[in-house]
Tab-separated table of N, CA, C and O in Angstrom:
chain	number	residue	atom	x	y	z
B	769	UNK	N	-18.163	-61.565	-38.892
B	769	UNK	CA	-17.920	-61.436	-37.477
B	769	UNK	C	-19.214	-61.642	-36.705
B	769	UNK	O	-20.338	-61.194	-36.930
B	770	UNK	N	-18.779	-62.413	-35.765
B	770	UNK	CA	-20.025	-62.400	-34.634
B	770	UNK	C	-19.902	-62.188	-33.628
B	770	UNK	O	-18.942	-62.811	-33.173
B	771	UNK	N	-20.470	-61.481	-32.804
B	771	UNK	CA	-20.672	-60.598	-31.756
B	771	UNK	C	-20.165	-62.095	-30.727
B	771	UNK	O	-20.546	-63.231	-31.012
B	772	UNK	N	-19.060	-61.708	-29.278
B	772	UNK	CA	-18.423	-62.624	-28.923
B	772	UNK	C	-18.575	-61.338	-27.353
B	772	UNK	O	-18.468	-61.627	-26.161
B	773	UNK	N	-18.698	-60.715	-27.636
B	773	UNK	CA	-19.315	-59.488	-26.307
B	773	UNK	C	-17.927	-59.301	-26.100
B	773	UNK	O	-17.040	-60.108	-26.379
B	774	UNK	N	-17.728	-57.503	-25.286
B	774	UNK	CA	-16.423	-56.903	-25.731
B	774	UNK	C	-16.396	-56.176	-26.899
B	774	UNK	O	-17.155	-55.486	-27.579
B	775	UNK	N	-14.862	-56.709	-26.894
B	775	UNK	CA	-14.374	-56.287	-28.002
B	775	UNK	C	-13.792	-57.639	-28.584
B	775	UNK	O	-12.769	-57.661	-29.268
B	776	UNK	N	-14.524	-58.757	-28.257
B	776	UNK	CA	-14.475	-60.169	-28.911
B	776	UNK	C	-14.928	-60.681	-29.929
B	776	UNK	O	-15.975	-60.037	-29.854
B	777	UNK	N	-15.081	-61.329	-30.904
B	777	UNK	CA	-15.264	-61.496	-32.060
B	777	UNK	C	-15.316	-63.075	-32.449
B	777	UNK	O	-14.175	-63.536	-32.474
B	778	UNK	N	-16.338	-64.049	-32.765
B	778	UNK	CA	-15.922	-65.014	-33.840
B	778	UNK	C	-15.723	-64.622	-35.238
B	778	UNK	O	-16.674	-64.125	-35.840
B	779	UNK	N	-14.679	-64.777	-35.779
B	779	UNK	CA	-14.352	-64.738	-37.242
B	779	UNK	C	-13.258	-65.693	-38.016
B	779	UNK	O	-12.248	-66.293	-37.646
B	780	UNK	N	-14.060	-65.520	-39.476
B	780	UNK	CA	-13.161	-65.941	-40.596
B	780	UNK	C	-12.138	-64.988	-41.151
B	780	UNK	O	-12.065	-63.910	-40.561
B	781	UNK	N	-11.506	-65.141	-41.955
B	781	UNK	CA	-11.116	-64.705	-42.949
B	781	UNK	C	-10.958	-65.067	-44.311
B	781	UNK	O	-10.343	-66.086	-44.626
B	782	UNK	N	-11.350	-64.484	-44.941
B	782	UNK	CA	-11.446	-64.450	-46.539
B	782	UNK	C	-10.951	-63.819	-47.514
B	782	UNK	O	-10.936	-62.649	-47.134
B	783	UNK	N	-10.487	-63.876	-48.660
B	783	UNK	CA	-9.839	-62.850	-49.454
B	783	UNK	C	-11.228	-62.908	-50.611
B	783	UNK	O	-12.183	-63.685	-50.639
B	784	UNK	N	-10.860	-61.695	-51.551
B	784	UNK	CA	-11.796	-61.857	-52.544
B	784	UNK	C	-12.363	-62.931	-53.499
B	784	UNK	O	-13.452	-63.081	-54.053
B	785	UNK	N	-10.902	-63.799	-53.473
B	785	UNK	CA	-12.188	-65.363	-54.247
B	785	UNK	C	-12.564	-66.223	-53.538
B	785	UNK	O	-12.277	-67.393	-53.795
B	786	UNK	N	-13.353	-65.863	-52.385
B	786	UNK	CA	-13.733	-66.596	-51.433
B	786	UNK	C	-12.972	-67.919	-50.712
B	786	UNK	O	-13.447	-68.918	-50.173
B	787	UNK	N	-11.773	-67.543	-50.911
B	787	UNK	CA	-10.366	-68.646	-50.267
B	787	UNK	C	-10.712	-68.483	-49.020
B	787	UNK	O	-11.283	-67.415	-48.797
B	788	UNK	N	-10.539	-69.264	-48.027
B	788	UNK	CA	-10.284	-69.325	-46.432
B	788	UNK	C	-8.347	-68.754	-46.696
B	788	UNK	O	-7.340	-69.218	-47.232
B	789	UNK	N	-8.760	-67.455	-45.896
B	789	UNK	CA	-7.116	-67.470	-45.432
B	789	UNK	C	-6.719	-67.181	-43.939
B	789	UNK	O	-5.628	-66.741	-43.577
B	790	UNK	N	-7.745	-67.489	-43.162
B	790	UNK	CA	-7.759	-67.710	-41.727
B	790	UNK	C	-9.152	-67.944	-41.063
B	790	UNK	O	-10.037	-67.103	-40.911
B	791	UNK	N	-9.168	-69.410	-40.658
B	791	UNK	CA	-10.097	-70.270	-40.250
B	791	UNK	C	-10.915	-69.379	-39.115
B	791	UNK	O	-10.539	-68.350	-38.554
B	792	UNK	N	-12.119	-70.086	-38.966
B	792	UNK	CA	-12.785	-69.587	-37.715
B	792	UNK	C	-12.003	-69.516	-36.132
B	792	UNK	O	-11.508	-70.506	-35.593
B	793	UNK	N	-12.018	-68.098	-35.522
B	793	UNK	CA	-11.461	-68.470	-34.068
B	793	UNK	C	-12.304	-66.993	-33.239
B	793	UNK	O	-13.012	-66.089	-33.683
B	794	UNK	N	-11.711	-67.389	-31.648
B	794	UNK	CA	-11.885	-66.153	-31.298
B	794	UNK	C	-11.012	-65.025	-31.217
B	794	UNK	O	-9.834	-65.245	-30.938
B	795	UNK	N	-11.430	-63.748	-31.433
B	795	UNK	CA	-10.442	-62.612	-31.090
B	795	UNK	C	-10.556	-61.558	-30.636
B	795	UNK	O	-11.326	-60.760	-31.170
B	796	UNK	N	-9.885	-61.242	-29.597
B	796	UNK	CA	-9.924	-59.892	-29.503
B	796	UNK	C	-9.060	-58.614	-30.400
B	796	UNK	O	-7.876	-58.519	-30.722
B	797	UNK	N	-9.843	-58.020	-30.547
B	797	UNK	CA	-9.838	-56.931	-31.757
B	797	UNK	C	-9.660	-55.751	-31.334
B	797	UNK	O	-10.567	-55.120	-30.793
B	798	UNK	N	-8.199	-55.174	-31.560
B	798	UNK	CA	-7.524	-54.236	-31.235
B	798	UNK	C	-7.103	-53.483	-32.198
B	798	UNK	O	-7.285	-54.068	-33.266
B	799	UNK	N	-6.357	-51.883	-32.415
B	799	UNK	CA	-6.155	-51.165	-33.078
B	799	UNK	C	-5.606	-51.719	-34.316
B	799	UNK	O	-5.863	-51.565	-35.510
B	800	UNK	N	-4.568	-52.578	-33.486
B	800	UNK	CA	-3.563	-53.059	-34.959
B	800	UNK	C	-3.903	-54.713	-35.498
B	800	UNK	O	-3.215	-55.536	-36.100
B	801	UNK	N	-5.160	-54.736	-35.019
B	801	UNK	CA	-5.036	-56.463	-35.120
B	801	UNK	C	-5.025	-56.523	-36.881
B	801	UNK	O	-4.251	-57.397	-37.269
B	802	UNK	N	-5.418	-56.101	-37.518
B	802	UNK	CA	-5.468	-55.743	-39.126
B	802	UNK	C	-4.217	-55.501	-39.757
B	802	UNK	O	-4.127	-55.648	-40.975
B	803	UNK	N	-3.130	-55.107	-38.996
B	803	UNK	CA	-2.204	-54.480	-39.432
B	803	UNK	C	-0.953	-55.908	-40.539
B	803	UNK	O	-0.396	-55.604	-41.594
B	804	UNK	N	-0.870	-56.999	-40.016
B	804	UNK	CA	-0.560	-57.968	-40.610
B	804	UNK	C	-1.027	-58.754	-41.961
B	804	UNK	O	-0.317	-59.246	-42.839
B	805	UNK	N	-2.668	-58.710	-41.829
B	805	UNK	CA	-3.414	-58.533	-43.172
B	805	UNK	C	-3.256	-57.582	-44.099
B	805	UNK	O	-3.302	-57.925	-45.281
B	806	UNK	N	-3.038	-56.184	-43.748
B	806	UNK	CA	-3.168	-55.523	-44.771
B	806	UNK	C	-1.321	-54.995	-45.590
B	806	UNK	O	-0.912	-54.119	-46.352
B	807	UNK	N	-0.724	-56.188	-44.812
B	807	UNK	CA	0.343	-56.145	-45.906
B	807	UNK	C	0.137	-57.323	-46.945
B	807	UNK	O	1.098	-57.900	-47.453
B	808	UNK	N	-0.625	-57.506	-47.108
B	808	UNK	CA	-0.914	-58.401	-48.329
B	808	UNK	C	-2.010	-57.800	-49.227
B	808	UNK	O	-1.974	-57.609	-50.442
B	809	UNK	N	-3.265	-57.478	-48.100
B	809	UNK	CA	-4.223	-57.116	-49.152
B	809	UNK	C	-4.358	-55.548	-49.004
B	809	UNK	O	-3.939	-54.898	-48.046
B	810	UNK	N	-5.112	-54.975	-50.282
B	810	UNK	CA	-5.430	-53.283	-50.448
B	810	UNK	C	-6.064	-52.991	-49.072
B	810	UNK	O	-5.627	-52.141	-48.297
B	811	UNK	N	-7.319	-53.908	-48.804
B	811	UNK	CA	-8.193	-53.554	-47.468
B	811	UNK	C	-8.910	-54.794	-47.123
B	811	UNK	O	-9.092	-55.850	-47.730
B	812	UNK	N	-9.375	-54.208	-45.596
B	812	UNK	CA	-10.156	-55.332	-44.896
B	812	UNK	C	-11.751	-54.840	-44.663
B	812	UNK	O	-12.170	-53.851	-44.062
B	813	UNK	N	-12.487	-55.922	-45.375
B	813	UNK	CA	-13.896	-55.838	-44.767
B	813	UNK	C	-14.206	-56.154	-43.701
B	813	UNK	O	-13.969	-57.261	-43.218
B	814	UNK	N	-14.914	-55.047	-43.028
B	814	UNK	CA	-15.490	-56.145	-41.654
B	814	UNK	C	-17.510	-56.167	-41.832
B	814	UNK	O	-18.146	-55.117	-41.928
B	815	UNK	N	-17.918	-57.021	-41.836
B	815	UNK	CA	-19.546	-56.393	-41.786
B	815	UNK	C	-20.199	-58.205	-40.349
B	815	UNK	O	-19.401	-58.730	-39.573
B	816	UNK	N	-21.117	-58.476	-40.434
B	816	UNK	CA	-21.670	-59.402	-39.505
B	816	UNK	C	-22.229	-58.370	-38.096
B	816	UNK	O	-22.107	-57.166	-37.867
B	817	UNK	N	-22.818	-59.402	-37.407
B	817	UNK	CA	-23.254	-58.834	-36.131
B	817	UNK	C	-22.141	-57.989	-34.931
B	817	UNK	O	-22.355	-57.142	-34.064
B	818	UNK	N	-21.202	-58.531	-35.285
B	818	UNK	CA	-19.576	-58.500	-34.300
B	818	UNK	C	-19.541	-57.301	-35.284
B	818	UNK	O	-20.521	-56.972	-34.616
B	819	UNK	N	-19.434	-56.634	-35.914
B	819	UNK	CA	-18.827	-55.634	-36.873
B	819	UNK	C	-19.179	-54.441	-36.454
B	819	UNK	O	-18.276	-53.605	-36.409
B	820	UNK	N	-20.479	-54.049	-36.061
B	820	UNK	CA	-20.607	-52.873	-35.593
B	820	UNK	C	-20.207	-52.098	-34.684
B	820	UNK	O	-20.335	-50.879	-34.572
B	821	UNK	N	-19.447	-53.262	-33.679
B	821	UNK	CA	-19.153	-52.479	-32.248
B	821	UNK	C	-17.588	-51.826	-32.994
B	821	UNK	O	-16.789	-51.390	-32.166
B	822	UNK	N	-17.287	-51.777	-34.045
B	822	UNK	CA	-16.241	-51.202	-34.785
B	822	UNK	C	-16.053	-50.344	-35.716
B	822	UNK	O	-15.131	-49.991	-36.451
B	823	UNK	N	-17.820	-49.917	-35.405
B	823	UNK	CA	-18.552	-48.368	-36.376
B	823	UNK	C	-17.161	-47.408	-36.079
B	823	UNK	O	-16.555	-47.300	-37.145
B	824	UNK	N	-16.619	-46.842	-35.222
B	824	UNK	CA	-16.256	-45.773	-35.233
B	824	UNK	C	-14.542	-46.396	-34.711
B	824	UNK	O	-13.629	-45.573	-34.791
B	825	UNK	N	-14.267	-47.575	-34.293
B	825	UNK	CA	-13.203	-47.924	-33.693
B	825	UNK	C	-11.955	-47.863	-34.968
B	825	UNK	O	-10.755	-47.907	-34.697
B	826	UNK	N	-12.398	-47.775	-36.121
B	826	UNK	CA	-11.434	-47.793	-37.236
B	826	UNK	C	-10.915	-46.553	-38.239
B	826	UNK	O	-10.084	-46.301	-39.111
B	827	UNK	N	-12.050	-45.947	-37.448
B	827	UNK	CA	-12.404	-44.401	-38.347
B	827	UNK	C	-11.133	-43.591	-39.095
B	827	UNK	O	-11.037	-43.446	-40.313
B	828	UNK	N	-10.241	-43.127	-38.158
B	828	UNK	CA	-8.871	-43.398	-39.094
B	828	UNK	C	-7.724	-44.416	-39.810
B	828	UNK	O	-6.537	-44.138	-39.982
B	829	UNK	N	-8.278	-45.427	-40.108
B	829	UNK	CA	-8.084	-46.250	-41.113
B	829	UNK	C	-8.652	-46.475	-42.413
B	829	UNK	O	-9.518	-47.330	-42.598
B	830	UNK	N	-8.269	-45.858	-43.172
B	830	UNK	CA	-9.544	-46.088	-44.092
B	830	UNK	C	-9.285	-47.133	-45.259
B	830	UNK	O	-9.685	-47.116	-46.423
B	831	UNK	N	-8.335	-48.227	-44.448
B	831	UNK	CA	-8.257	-49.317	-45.563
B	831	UNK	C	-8.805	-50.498	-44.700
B	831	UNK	O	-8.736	-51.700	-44.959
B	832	UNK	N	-9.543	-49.692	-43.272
B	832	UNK	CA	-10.034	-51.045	-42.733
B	832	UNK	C	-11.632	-50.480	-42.736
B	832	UNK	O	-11.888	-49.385	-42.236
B	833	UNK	N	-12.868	-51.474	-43.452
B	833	UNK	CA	-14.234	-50.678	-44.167
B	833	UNK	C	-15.117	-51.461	-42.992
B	833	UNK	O	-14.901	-52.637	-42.697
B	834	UNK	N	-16.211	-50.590	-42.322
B	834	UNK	CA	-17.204	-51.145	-41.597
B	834	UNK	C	-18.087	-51.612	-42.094
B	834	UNK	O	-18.695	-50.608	-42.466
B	835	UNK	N	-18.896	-52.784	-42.531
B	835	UNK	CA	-20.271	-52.116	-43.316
B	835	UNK	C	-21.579	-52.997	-42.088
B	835	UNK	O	-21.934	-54.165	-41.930
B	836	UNK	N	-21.960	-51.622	-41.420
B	836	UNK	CA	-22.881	-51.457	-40.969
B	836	UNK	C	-24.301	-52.428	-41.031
B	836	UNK	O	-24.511	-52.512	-42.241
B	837	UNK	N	-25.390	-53.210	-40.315
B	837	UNK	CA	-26.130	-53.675	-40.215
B	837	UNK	C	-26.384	-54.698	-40.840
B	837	UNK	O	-27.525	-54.917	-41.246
B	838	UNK	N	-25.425	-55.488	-41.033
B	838	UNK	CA	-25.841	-56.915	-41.869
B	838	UNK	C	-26.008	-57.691	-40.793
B	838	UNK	O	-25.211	-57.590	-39.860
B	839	UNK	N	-27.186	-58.692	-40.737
B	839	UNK	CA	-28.119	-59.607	-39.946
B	839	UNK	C	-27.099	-60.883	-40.460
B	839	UNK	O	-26.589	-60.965	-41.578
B	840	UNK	N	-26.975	-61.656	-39.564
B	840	UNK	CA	-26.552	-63.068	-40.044
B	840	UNK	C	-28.043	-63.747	-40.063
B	840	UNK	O	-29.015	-63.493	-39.352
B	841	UNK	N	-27.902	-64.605	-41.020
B	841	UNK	CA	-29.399	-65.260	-41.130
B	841	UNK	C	-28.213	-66.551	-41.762
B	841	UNK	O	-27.096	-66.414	-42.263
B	842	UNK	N	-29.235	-68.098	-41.402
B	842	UNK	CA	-29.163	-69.233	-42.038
B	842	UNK	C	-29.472	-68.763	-43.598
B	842	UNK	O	-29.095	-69.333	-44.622
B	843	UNK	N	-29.882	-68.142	-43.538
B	843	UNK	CA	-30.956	-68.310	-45.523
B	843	UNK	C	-29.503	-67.815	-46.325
B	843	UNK	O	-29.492	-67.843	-47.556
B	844	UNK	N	-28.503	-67.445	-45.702
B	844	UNK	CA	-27.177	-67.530	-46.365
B	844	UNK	C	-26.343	-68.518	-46.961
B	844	UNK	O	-25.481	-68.463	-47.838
B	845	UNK	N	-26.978	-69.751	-46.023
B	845	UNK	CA	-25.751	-70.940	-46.373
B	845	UNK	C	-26.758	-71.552	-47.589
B	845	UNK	O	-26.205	-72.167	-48.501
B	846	UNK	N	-28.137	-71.401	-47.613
B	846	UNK	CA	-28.905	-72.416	-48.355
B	846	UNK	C	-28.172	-72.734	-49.565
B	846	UNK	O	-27.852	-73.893	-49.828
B	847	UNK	N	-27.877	-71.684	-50.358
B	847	UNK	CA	-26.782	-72.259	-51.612
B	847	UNK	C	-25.753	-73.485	-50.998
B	847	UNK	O	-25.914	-74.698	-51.133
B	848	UNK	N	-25.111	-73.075	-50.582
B	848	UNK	CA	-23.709	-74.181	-49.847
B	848	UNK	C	-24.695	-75.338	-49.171
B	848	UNK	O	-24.126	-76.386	-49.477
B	849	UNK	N	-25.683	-75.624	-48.536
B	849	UNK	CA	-26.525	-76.733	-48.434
B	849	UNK	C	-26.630	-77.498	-49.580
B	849	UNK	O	-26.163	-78.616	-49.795
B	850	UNK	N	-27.556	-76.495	-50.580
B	850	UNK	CA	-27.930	-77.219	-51.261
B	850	UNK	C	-27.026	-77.937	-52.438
B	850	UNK	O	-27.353	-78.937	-53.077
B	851	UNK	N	-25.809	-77.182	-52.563
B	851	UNK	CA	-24.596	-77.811	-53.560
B	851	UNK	C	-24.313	-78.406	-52.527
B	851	UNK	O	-23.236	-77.812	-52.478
B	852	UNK	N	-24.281	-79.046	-51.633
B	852	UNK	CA	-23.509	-80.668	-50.275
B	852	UNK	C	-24.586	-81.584	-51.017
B	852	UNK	O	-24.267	-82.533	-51.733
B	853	UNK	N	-26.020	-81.153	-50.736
B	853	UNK	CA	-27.009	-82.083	-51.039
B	853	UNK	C	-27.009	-82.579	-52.281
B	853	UNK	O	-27.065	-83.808	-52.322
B	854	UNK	N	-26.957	-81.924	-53.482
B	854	UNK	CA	-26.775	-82.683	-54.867
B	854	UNK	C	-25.360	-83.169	-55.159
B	854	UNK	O	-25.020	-83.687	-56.223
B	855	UNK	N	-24.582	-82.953	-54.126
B	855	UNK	CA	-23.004	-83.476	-54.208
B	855	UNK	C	-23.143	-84.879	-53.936
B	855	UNK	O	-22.457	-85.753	-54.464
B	856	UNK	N	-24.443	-85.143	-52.735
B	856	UNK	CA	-24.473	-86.199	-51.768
B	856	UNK	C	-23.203	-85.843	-50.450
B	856	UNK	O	-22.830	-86.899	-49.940
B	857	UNK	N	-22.769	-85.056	-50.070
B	857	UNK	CA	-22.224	-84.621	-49.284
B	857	UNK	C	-23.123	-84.533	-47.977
B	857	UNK	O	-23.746	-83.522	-47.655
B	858	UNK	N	-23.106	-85.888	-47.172
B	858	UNK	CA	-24.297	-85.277	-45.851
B	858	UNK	C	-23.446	-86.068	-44.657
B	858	UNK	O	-22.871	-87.151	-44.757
B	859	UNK	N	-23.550	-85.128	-43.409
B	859	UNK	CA	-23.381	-85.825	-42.515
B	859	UNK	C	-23.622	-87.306	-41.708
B	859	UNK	O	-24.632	-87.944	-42.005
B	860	UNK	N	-22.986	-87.674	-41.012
B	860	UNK	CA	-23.630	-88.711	-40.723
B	860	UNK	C	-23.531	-88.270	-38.893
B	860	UNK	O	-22.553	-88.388	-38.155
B	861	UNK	N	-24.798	-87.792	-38.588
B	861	UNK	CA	-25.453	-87.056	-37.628
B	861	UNK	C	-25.107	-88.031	-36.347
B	861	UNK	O	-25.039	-87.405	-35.289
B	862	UNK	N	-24.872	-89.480	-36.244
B	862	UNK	CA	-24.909	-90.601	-35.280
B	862	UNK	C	-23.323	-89.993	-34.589
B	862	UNK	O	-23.245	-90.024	-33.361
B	863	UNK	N	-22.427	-89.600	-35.170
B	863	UNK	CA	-21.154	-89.468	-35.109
B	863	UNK	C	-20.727	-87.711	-34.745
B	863	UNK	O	-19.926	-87.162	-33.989
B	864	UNK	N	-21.938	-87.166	-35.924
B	864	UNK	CA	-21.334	-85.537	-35.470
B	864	UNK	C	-21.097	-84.890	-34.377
B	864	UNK	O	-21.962	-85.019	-33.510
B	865	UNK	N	-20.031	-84.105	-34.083
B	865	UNK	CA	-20.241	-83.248	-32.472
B	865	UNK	C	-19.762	-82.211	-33.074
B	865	UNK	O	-18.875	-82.325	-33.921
B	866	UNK	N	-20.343	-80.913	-32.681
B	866	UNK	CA	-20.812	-79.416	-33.007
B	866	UNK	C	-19.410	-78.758	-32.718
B	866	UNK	O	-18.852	-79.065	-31.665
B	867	UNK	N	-18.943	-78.076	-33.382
B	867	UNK	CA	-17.591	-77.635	-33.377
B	867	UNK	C	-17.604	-75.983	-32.376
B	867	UNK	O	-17.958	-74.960	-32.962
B	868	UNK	N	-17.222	-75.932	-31.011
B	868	UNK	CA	-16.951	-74.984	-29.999
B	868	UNK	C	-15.914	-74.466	-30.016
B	868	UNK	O	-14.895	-75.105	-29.751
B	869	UNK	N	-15.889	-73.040	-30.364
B	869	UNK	CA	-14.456	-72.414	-30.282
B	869	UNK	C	-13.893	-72.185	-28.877
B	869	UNK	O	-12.683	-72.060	-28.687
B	870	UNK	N	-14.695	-72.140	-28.014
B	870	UNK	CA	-14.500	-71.695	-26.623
B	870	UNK	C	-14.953	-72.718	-25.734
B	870	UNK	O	-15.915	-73.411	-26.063
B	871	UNK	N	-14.473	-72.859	-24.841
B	871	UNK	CA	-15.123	-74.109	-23.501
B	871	UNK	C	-16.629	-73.605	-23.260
B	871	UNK	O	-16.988	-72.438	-23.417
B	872	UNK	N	-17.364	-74.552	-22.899
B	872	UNK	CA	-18.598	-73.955	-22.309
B	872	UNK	C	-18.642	-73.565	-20.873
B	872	UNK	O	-18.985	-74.557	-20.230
B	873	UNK	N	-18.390	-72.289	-19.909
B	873	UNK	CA	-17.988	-72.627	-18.634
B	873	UNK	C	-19.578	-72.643	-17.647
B	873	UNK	O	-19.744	-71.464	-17.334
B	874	UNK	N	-20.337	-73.191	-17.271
B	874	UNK	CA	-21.646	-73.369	-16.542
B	874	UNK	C	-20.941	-72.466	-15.166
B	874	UNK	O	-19.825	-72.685	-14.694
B	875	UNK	N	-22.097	-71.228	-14.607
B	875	UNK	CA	-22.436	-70.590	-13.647
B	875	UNK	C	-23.354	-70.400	-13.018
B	875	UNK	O	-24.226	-70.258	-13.875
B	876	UNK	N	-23.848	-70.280	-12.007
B	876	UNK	CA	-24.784	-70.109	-11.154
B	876	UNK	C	-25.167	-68.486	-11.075
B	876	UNK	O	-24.408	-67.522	-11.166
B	877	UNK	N	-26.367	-68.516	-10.910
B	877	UNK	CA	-26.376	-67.072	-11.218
B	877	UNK	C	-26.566	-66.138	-9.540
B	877	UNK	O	-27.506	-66.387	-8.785
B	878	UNK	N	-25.810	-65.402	-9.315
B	878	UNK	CA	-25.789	-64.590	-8.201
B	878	UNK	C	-26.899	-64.204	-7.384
B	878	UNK	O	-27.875	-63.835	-8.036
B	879	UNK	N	-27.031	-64.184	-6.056
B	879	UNK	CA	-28.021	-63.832	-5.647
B	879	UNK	C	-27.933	-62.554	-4.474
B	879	UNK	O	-27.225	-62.420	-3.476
B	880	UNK	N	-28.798	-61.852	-4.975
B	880	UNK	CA	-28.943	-60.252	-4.793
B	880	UNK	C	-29.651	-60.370	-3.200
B	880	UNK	O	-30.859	-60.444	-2.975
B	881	UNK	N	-28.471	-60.365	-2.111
B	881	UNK	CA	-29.188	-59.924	-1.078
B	881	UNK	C	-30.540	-58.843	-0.356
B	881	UNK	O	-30.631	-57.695	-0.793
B	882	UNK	N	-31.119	-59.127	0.292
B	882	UNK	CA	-32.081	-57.834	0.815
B	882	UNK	C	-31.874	-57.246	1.944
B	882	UNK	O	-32.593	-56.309	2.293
């Protein structure tokens, strides 16, 4: 999870053998938003930057687990880089455009009368 401000969230989902079982999106994250997942699985991890604002929001659930202070860092994907790179798996950068879950909306920033 990544912090999306709120109670907003970018996230995946994953099951334990690292399957995608729900792609990257945004969400807002409510009491029961878990409640559909966990008729399939025992429990839900939540940990990332987005995870903490849910230290205490789950507290009586205890099949939905917080885990507290994990940093997203790049130095995560380097494995998954580096198996693309000896795959020969590389972009072709002339063509790429950066995948946005949300519109970008441009604002002006307010100005504070005297």
């Amino acid at each position: 999870m990544l912090d999306a401000r709120r109670m907003e969230v970018y996230s995946a989902v994953y099951d334990h053998k690292r399957e995608l079982v729900k792609p990257t999106s945004a969400e807002i994250i409510d009491a029961d938003y878990f409640e559909e997942l966990l008729t399939t699985y025992n429990c839900v991890n939540l940990f990332g930057s987005g995870a903490d604002k849910f230290d205490t929001f789950f507290d009586t659930n205890d099949r939905v687990n917080v885990h507290l202070g994990f940093r997203d860092s790049a130095a995560f994907l380097s494995q998954l880089a580096f198996d693309k790179f000896q795959n020969k798996e590389f972009e072709d950068v002339a063509y790429f455009e950066p995948f946005y879950l949300k519109d970008f909306v441009v604002t002006t920033k307010k100005k504070v009368g005297l």
